[in-house]
XYZ file of C-alpha atoms in Angstrom:
565
model
C -70.660 66.819 -44.318
C -69.935 65.827 -40.739
C -73.191 63.867 -40.564
C -72.366 61.985 -43.756
C -69.173 60.704 -42.160
C -71.257 58.736 -39.683
C -72.635 56.541 -42.462
C -70.371 53.741 -43.695
C -69.775 52.866 -47.295
C -72.194 50.078 -48.157
C -74.366 48.761 -50.969
C -77.819 50.117 -51.709
C -79.268 46.838 -50.416
C -77.791 47.432 -46.964
C -79.160 50.961 -46.874
C -82.634 49.895 -48.030
C -82.767 47.127 -45.428
C -81.555 49.635 -42.832
C -84.236 52.072 -43.988
C -86.926 49.408 -43.613
C -85.629 48.625 -40.142
C -85.475 52.279 -39.111
C -89.052 52.808 -40.307
C -90.414 49.632 -38.714
C -88.647 49.775 -35.337
C -90.436 52.969 -34.162
C -93.741 51.372 -35.146
C -92.890 48.232 -33.182
C -91.786 50.343 -30.224
C -94.978 52.388 -30.426
C -97.104 49.220 -30.485
C -95.255 47.893 -27.430
C -95.746 51.233 -25.675
C -99.470 51.221 -26.469
C -99.830 47.665 -25.234
C -98.018 48.525 -21.995
C -100.362 51.479 -21.532
C -103.353 49.301 -22.305
C -102.131 46.637 -19.870
C -101.681 49.294 -17.192
C -105.204 50.555 -17.741
C -106.512 46.992 -17.731
C -104.744 46.453 -14.401
C -106.378 49.547 -12.961
C -109.762 48.470 -14.318
C -109.208 44.950 -12.927
C -108.545 46.388 -9.472
C -111.735 48.464 -9.624
C -113.820 45.545 -10.878
C -112.358 43.153 -8.289
C -113.190 45.570 -5.461
C -116.712 46.050 -6.891
C -117.250 42.283 -7.083
C -116.189 41.894 -3.474
C -118.521 44.708 -2.467
C -121.389 43.048 -4.330
C -120.846 39.802 -2.423
C -120.581 41.730 0.843
C -123.925 43.423 0.185
C -125.548 40.054 -0.460
C -124.186 38.680 2.809
C -125.230 41.869 4.584
C -128.805 41.442 3.355
C -128.815 37.864 4.699
C -127.578 38.981 8.119
C -130.100 41.819 8.127
C -132.843 39.307 7.364
C -131.653 37.143 10.259
C -131.652 40.190 12.543
C -135.181 41.072 11.413
C -136.243 37.517 12.149
C -134.880 37.798 15.695
C -136.605 41.153 16.172
C -139.948 39.639 15.170
C -139.430 36.572 17.338
C -138.508 38.737 20.329
C -142.081 40.095 20.327
C -143.680 36.667 20.171
C -146.620 36.310 22.629
C -145.540 32.770 23.506
C -142.130 34.062 24.576
C -143.697 36.911 26.508
C -145.928 34.416 28.348
C -142.973 32.146 29.077
C -144.481 29.284 27.045
C -141.195 28.056 25.545
C -142.768 24.860 24.152
C -145.297 26.779 22.097
C -142.589 29.268 21.039
C -140.358 26.310 19.996
C -143.052 24.635 17.912
C -144.156 27.830 16.195
C -140.626 28.949 15.410
C -139.525 25.533 14.188
C -142.409 25.401 11.729
C -141.891 28.945 10.363
C -138.113 28.668 9.886
C -137.886 25.132 8.635
C -137.747 26.166 4.977
C -135.068 28.842 5.580
C -132.503 26.469 7.112
C -132.432 28.767 10.135
C -132.480 27.565 13.736
C -133.289 29.516 16.879
C -131.813 29.177 20.336
C -133.044 30.731 23.538
C -130.265 31.025 26.127
C -129.927 32.437 29.602
C -127.245 34.874 30.695
C -124.799 32.029 31.338
C -125.225 30.605 27.851
C -127.328 27.603 28.870
C -129.703 26.617 26.081
C -133.371 26.775 27.040
C -134.485 25.565 23.616
C -132.965 24.733 20.235
C -135.191 24.288 17.189
C -132.642 21.859 15.714
C -133.906 19.243 18.174
C -137.327 18.493 19.673
C -138.405 20.515 22.655
C -137.396 18.844 25.921
C -134.223 17.326 24.519
C -131.428 17.739 27.107
C -129.275 20.680 26.039
C -125.915 21.992 27.155
C -124.228 25.275 27.223
C -123.953 27.009 23.830
C -120.593 26.762 22.053
C -120.215 30.463 21.228
C -120.451 32.216 24.592
C -118.168 35.047 23.437
C -120.819 36.393 21.029
C -123.432 36.154 23.841
C -121.265 38.106 26.240
C -120.630 40.801 23.615
C -124.320 41.132 22.800
C -125.361 41.327 26.476
C -122.644 43.840 27.259
C -123.328 46.188 24.307
C -127.090 45.467 24.120
C -126.571 45.294 20.323
C -127.183 42.395 17.964
C -123.879 40.632 17.433
C -122.656 38.434 14.543
C -120.255 35.713 15.648
C -117.261 34.202 13.961
C -117.560 30.748 12.468
C -117.265 27.846 14.930
C -118.045 24.132 15.199
C -121.518 23.603 16.661
C -121.832 20.839 19.201
C -125.517 20.260 18.495
C -125.324 20.542 14.688
C -122.011 18.709 14.365
C -120.808 21.142 11.669
C -119.463 24.643 11.248
C -122.052 27.312 11.963
C -122.349 31.005 12.825
C -124.714 32.840 15.161
C -126.570 36.140 15.167
C -127.289 36.967 18.811
C -129.810 39.577 19.982
C -130.252 40.438 23.671
C -133.824 40.446 25.075
C -135.344 43.131 27.208
C -135.425 42.717 31.001
C -139.180 42.255 30.979
C -138.882 39.460 28.393
C -136.075 37.866 30.374
C -138.146 37.864 33.565
C -141.153 36.309 31.833
C -139.301 33.702 29.732
C -136.021 33.204 31.587
C -134.116 33.771 28.291
C -131.495 36.507 28.205
C -131.019 36.375 24.421
C -132.323 34.863 21.234
C -129.845 33.349 18.774
C -130.340 32.576 15.082
C -127.833 30.013 13.892
C -127.153 28.798 10.378
C -124.786 26.321 8.837
C -121.783 28.056 7.205
C -122.282 25.993 4.045
C -125.624 27.739 3.468
C -123.794 30.965 2.625
C -122.510 29.381 -0.578
C -125.887 30.205 -2.093
C -125.018 33.887 -1.836
C -121.948 33.667 -4.070
C -121.856 32.512 -7.660
C -118.789 31.420 -9.649
C -120.403 32.166 -13.021
C -118.941 35.665 -13.439
C -115.478 34.702 -12.200
C -112.500 34.451 -14.587
C -110.769 31.055 -14.720
C -108.763 30.164 -11.591
C -110.513 32.860 -9.490
C -112.296 32.359 -6.156
C -114.749 34.030 -3.770
C -114.823 33.619 -0.012
C -116.532 35.039 3.073
C -114.303 35.436 6.125
C -115.122 36.157 9.741
C -113.479 38.636 12.067
C -110.572 36.274 12.773
C -109.802 35.875 9.090
C -111.142 32.325 8.932
C -112.966 31.346 5.759
C -116.626 30.755 6.452
C -117.360 29.495 2.961
C -115.792 29.759 -0.476
C -116.182 28.722 -4.090
C -113.889 28.801 -7.092
C -110.578 27.419 -8.205
C -108.841 27.754 -4.829
C -110.999 25.005 -3.313
C -110.272 26.345 0.173
C -112.032 24.499 2.935
C -114.065 26.236 5.653
C -112.216 27.289 8.785
C -108.994 27.567 6.771
C -107.505 31.054 6.739
C -105.720 33.449 4.407
C -102.056 34.184 4.918
C -101.442 36.472 7.883
C -99.841 39.122 5.662
C -102.869 39.047 3.401
C -105.312 39.554 6.301
C -103.112 42.318 7.754
C -103.173 44.287 4.497
C -106.966 44.170 4.132
C -107.594 47.452 5.925
C -110.527 49.766 5.442
C -114.021 49.022 4.250
C -113.208 48.276 0.621
C -110.076 47.949 -1.545
C -107.570 45.738 -3.361
C -104.089 44.372 -2.656
C -101.577 42.548 -4.879
C -98.673 40.094 -4.726
C -99.238 38.647 -1.300
C -97.676 35.242 -0.766
C -95.856 33.070 -3.261
C -96.706 31.874 -6.741
C -98.188 33.886 -9.622
C -99.118 37.515 -9.109
C -102.422 37.625 -7.247
C -104.945 40.401 -6.739
C -107.342 40.446 -3.797
C -110.508 42.519 -3.708
C -112.207 42.808 -0.332
C -115.237 44.543 1.184
C -116.495 44.816 4.757
C -119.890 43.297 5.538
C -121.709 46.122 7.322
C -122.761 45.455 10.901
C -120.131 42.741 11.407
C -116.422 41.951 11.229
C -116.915 39.751 8.222
C -115.374 40.414 4.805
C -116.132 39.265 1.272
C -112.947 38.472 -0.650
C -112.534 37.953 -4.410
C -109.087 36.884 -5.592
C -107.159 35.169 -8.336
C -104.082 35.375 -10.596
C -103.843 38.630 -12.554
C -102.667 36.850 -15.686
C -105.876 34.854 -16.063
C -108.069 37.959 -15.737
C -105.926 39.733 -18.329
C -105.403 36.732 -20.571
C -107.215 38.422 -23.461
C -105.106 41.587 -23.361
C -101.912 39.594 -22.846
C -102.798 37.376 -25.802
C -103.566 40.451 -27.903
C -100.287 42.058 -26.856
C -98.312 39.018 -27.864
C -100.114 38.821 -31.183
C -99.420 42.486 -31.898
C -95.752 42.168 -30.961
C -95.359 39.039 -33.076
C -97.204 40.774 -35.909
C -94.914 43.797 -35.581
C -91.841 41.578 -35.747
C -93.268 39.841 -38.817
C -93.925 43.268 -40.326
C -90.312 44.201 -39.596
C -89.076 41.020 -41.272
C -91.311 41.582 -44.307
C -90.064 45.170 -44.557
C -86.443 44.036 -44.487
C -87.164 41.350 -47.091
C -88.921 43.878 -49.356
C -85.994 46.254 -48.932
C -83.614 43.516 -50.022
C -85.747 42.588 -53.049
C -86.115 46.229 -54.094
C -82.374 46.687 -53.725
C -81.814 43.793 -56.121
C -84.214 45.429 -58.561
C -82.358 48.745 -58.287
C -78.892 47.232 -58.595
C -79.239 46.313 -62.304
C -80.147 49.789 -63.655
C -77.608 51.423 -61.363
C -74.867 49.224 -62.777
C -76.051 50.012 -66.302
C -76.007 53.725 -65.546
C -72.543 53.369 -63.973
C -71.331 51.678 -67.172
C -72.772 54.567 -69.215
C -71.006 57.095 -66.986
C -67.728 55.175 -67.405
C -68.097 55.284 -71.200
C -68.868 59.011 -71.078
C -65.707 59.484 -69.020
C -63.777 57.894 -71.862
C -65.233 60.394 -74.308
C -67.719 58.059 -75.954
C -71.254 58.891 -77.066
C -73.610 56.390 -75.423
C -77.227 55.523 -76.235
C -79.812 55.393 -73.376
C -80.729 52.069 -71.766
C -84.273 50.997 -70.898
C -85.025 50.025 -67.285
C -88.114 49.184 -65.222
C -87.522 52.227 -63.023
C -88.801 55.487 -64.471
C -86.280 57.708 -62.703
C -83.409 55.431 -63.756
C -84.611 55.641 -67.370
C -84.700 59.422 -67.071
C -81.130 59.428 -65.748
C -80.120 57.131 -68.603
C -81.592 59.542 -71.156
C -79.962 62.489 -69.370
C -76.572 60.741 -69.450
C -77.020 59.946 -73.143
C -77.842 63.576 -73.828
C -74.889 64.603 -71.682
C -72.591 62.443 -73.788
C -73.739 64.319 -76.906
C -73.498 67.668 -75.079
C -69.999 66.804 -73.897
C -68.925 66.006 -77.426
C -70.312 69.338 -78.608
C -68.774 71.122 -75.621
C -65.371 69.663 -76.420
C -65.715 70.903 -79.998
C -66.776 74.297 -78.658
C -63.857 74.280 -76.229
C -61.462 73.701 -79.096
C -62.997 76.649 -80.913
C -62.756 78.808 -77.779
C -59.121 77.845 -77.333
C -58.453 78.828 -80.936
C -60.294 82.088 -80.336
C -58.306 82.632 -77.152
C -55.081 82.226 -79.068
C -56.324 84.651 -81.699
C -57.490 87.202 -79.099
C -54.294 86.821 -77.133
C -52.231 87.646 -80.209
C -54.361 90.728 -80.848
C -54.095 91.837 -77.230
C -50.331 91.332 -77.140
C -50.008 93.332 -80.382
C -52.093 96.121 -78.811
C -50.035 96.028 -75.608
C -46.779 96.133 -77.546
C -48.032 99.178 -79.509
C -49.014 100.910 -76.252
C -45.672 100.194 -74.668
C -43.741 101.489 -77.692
C -45.835 104.661 -77.825
C -45.588 105.285 -74.096
C -41.861 104.528 -74.092
C -41.304 107.378 -76.559
C -43.292 109.897 -74.554
C -42.916 109.124 -70.849
C -39.861 110.486 -69.065
C -38.951 108.247 -66.127
C -39.437 104.555 -65.503
C -41.956 105.358 -62.744
C -44.042 107.468 -65.149
C -43.879 104.690 -67.740
C -44.976 102.071 -65.186
C -47.910 104.196 -64.002
C -49.034 104.928 -67.553
C -48.835 101.335 -68.772
C -50.469 100.004 -65.538
C -53.487 102.314 -65.933
C -54.017 101.329 -69.594
C -53.585 97.639 -68.867
C -56.133 97.897 -66.070
C -58.723 99.327 -68.443
C -57.893 96.731 -71.065
C -58.146 94.000 -68.411
C -61.663 95.162 -67.440
C -62.803 94.803 -71.051
C -61.206 91.368 -71.389
C -62.771 90.246 -68.108
C -66.237 91.319 -69.332
C -65.669 89.478 -72.619
C -64.552 86.334 -70.801
C -67.716 86.365 -68.647
C -69.743 86.476 -71.882
C -67.588 83.722 -73.493
C -66.094 86.212 -75.977
C -69.383 86.911 -77.736
C -69.696 90.604 -76.871
C -70.766 92.941 -74.047
C -73.694 95.453 -73.877
C -72.559 99.068 -74.387
C -73.944 100.374 -71.068
C -72.246 97.604 -69.140
C -68.916 98.349 -70.855
C -69.130 102.029 -69.837
C -70.061 101.049 -66.268
C -67.143 98.598 -66.072
C -64.656 101.184 -67.352
C -65.859 103.698 -64.737
C -65.437 101.273 -61.808
C -61.772 102.276 -61.157
C -63.001 105.889 -60.753
C -65.498 105.212 -58.026
C -65.445 108.758 -56.658
C -66.733 110.101 -59.978
C -68.698 107.175 -61.443
C -72.054 108.511 -60.242
C -71.479 111.749 -62.175
C -71.403 109.993 -65.532
C -74.805 110.003 -67.279
C -75.704 107.554 -70.060
C -78.267 108.219 -72.756
C -79.174 105.885 -75.609
C -80.708 102.518 -76.438
C -78.461 99.693 -75.268
C -77.149 97.110 -77.725
C -74.474 94.367 -77.689
C -70.946 95.229 -78.862
C -68.687 93.002 -80.901
C -65.669 91.513 -79.140
C -63.214 93.734 -81.089
C -65.349 96.777 -80.345
C -65.296 95.953 -76.624
C -61.485 96.007 -76.493
C -61.017 99.136 -78.607
C -63.904 101.178 -77.167
C -62.961 100.124 -73.635
C -59.452 101.455 -74.194
C -60.863 104.757 -75.527
C -63.385 105.156 -72.673
C -60.693 104.454 -70.086
C -58.486 107.170 -71.626
C -61.356 109.676 -71.743
C -62.218 108.995 -68.067
C -58.552 109.287 -67.032
C -58.143 112.629 -68.790
C -61.423 113.961 -67.351
C -60.411 112.961 -63.836
C -57.025 114.694 -64.233
C -57.912 117.847 -66.209
C -61.648 117.868 -67.024
C -65.080 117.912 -65.447
C -64.506 114.892 -63.195
C -61.613 116.690 -61.507
C -64.041 118.955 -59.597
C -67.026 117.872 -57.427
C -69.641 119.735 -59.494
C -68.437 118.428 -62.834
C -70.452 115.929 -64.878
C -70.005 113.828 -67.998
C -72.743 112.835 -70.405
C -72.207 109.862 -72.727
C -74.752 109.732 -75.575
C -75.140 107.547 -78.616
C -77.682 107.791 -81.409
C -78.134 106.143 -84.801
C -78.953 108.327 -87.800
C -81.455 105.786 -89.163
C -82.469 103.079 -86.683
C -84.093 101.038 -89.454
C -80.857 100.830 -91.468
C -78.170 98.605 -89.920
C -75.557 100.226 -92.186
C -76.338 103.767 -90.984
C -73.918 105.800 -88.893
C -73.746 105.809 -85.093
C -72.845 109.029 -83.302
C -71.120 108.482 -79.914
C -70.263 111.580 -77.824
C -68.429 112.232 -74.567
C -69.401 115.691 -73.346
C -68.227 117.330 -70.104
C -70.047 120.037 -68.093
C -69.350 122.055 -64.952
C -65.613 121.592 -65.026
C -62.666 123.852 -65.874
C -62.347 125.132 -69.476
C -60.894 122.547 -71.830
C -57.419 123.507 -73.122
C -55.840 121.838 -76.098
C -52.524 120.166 -75.146
C -49.364 121.627 -76.596
C -48.162 118.222 -77.780
C -49.842 115.035 -78.943
C -49.475 112.309 -76.327
C -50.455 108.656 -76.139
C -53.874 109.541 -74.726
C -54.673 111.792 -77.670
C -53.492 109.107 -80.050
C -55.863 106.577 -78.429
C -59.015 108.742 -78.398
C -58.446 110.126 -81.891
C -56.344 108.048 -84.231
C -56.888 104.629 -82.671
C -60.648 105.218 -82.290
C -61.048 106.348 -85.875
C -58.983 103.453 -87.240
C -60.589 100.759 -85.066
C -64.164 101.694 -86.041
C -63.552 103.010 -89.558
C -65.040 106.386 -88.751
C -64.257 110.000 -87.893
C -63.339 111.518 -84.536
C -64.002 115.151 -83.688
C -62.444 116.737 -80.574
C -63.448 120.202 -79.295
C -61.759 122.033 -76.450
C -64.498 124.412 -75.268
C -64.799 126.769 -72.381
C -67.850 124.822 -71.164
C -65.974 121.530 -71.242
C -64.317 118.885 -73.385
C -66.361 117.301 -76.233
C -65.368 114.081 -78.009
C -67.436 112.695 -80.897
C -67.031 109.442 -82.813
C -69.061 108.880 -85.970
C -68.762 105.403 -87.457
C -70.952 102.693 -89.004
C -73.114 100.999 -86.384
C -72.086 97.609 -87.765
C -68.531 98.405 -86.595
C -69.921 98.446 -83.030
C -72.842 96.051 -82.896
C -72.651 92.279 -82.833
C -75.103 90.802 -85.320
C -77.299 87.711 -84.725
C -74.853 85.319 -86.409
C -71.596 86.931 -85.376
C -71.203 84.986 -82.133
C -70.528 81.789 -84.034
C -68.400 83.581 -86.618
C -66.221 85.161 -83.911
C -65.722 81.789 -82.247
C -64.789 80.268 -85.565
C -62.173 83.033 -85.971
């Protein structure tokens, strides 16, 4: 009831549209939730893939640097270099490396070039541009990869791989180190834009964060650099970072090139990489909203379809309220048609019920007159015999209580009779302390309404007397109520009904005839058209009523006859 108060009074259309909305909204919310989860997983997968792509580029660059280092290692064992024949070493090296776009320098400890395969042997040379890489290689005695720089001889941006020579080779050739140099633009061959999403880029950076080479949508020029915050966040060998700098959300995947300070970087806007999932998400959300709108529209249309039969049924109910008999109406809704038929049947049933009610009211008047006549007779009889007003009140109250039990049982059965066993049980209810000591024996059958009143009055009197003077007055006393028909096959045969007491004090015949004796003897005999035999025995009181069974039993057609009066 409290929950129903939360719902306003509205038409069925409003409730059906609300129902459609309530059903659709969780589905829309669930779709949005799933898309958010899918987008989150796509973001995680994008980060992994971006880092893997950067690592793939780094491995390619690493192989190139390793090849350059291997080239230097082979050249460092050249016989021409060991003999100090730099011209022969220059010519041989220039021929072998011409197709690889690699150039070799031989430099002394101060960085002065002894030869450079970019130019003919004997061409005046100056000090190499990248002396820092030479100093690092000579100090650590390890091959060193330089940062990108502008080569004076080449006239473009280059990088060097510097390998120190042994002391013996330095003494024989005068060269402290061999250097392989390559144009930075050559590294573009190692990276391919084919697998990149739109607006994404790939770059190779040196230890200072300068871009050696790049391809992709960013169109960054060599020697340009990433934002300082971006470079600062690229820690570790491999990983990803997001949202560095301004503009759309960016993701950067980076990987360290082994054996150097270089990094391979893959980056681009997240939205372009996730354009498919974002497009799918939008389509699903739009589709969900369309589904919600269609559901609301269908709810409205169904409500219009329901409104007509409901109004017809309401009109039928209004006519029934006015007491009219209404025919059923045909609708397109099966349940509504069933309600229509039920209401039509109810209109007929109501008409019959009203007729029945009139009959019951007439019967009630008739029964009430009979009951009042019986009560008046009891009061007159008791008034002659009882001494004080208190005794009279107690006597009349006890009898009226028994009579009221019988009337209550009749009313529950709509005045069409009560089974004999139930009547005895009802009359023993006021004597609860002794009710379990009353035994019943006989086949049960329904009593007529008149028999219920008269026999109930007799049974109440018998129980009252037994509780005062007979077997029910002591704990060990018992009462047995038996009834038996002389000829069960003959409805007109006699019925023998006995009340026999055992285990109580000897029964003593009263010195005067009171109202109780009048009830159990004269009234019983007259009411049932039979004979009553009373025996006061030493073993206990015995009361016997012999009367036609038809005076007791309600026949198959008597219910209607009694209602008709």
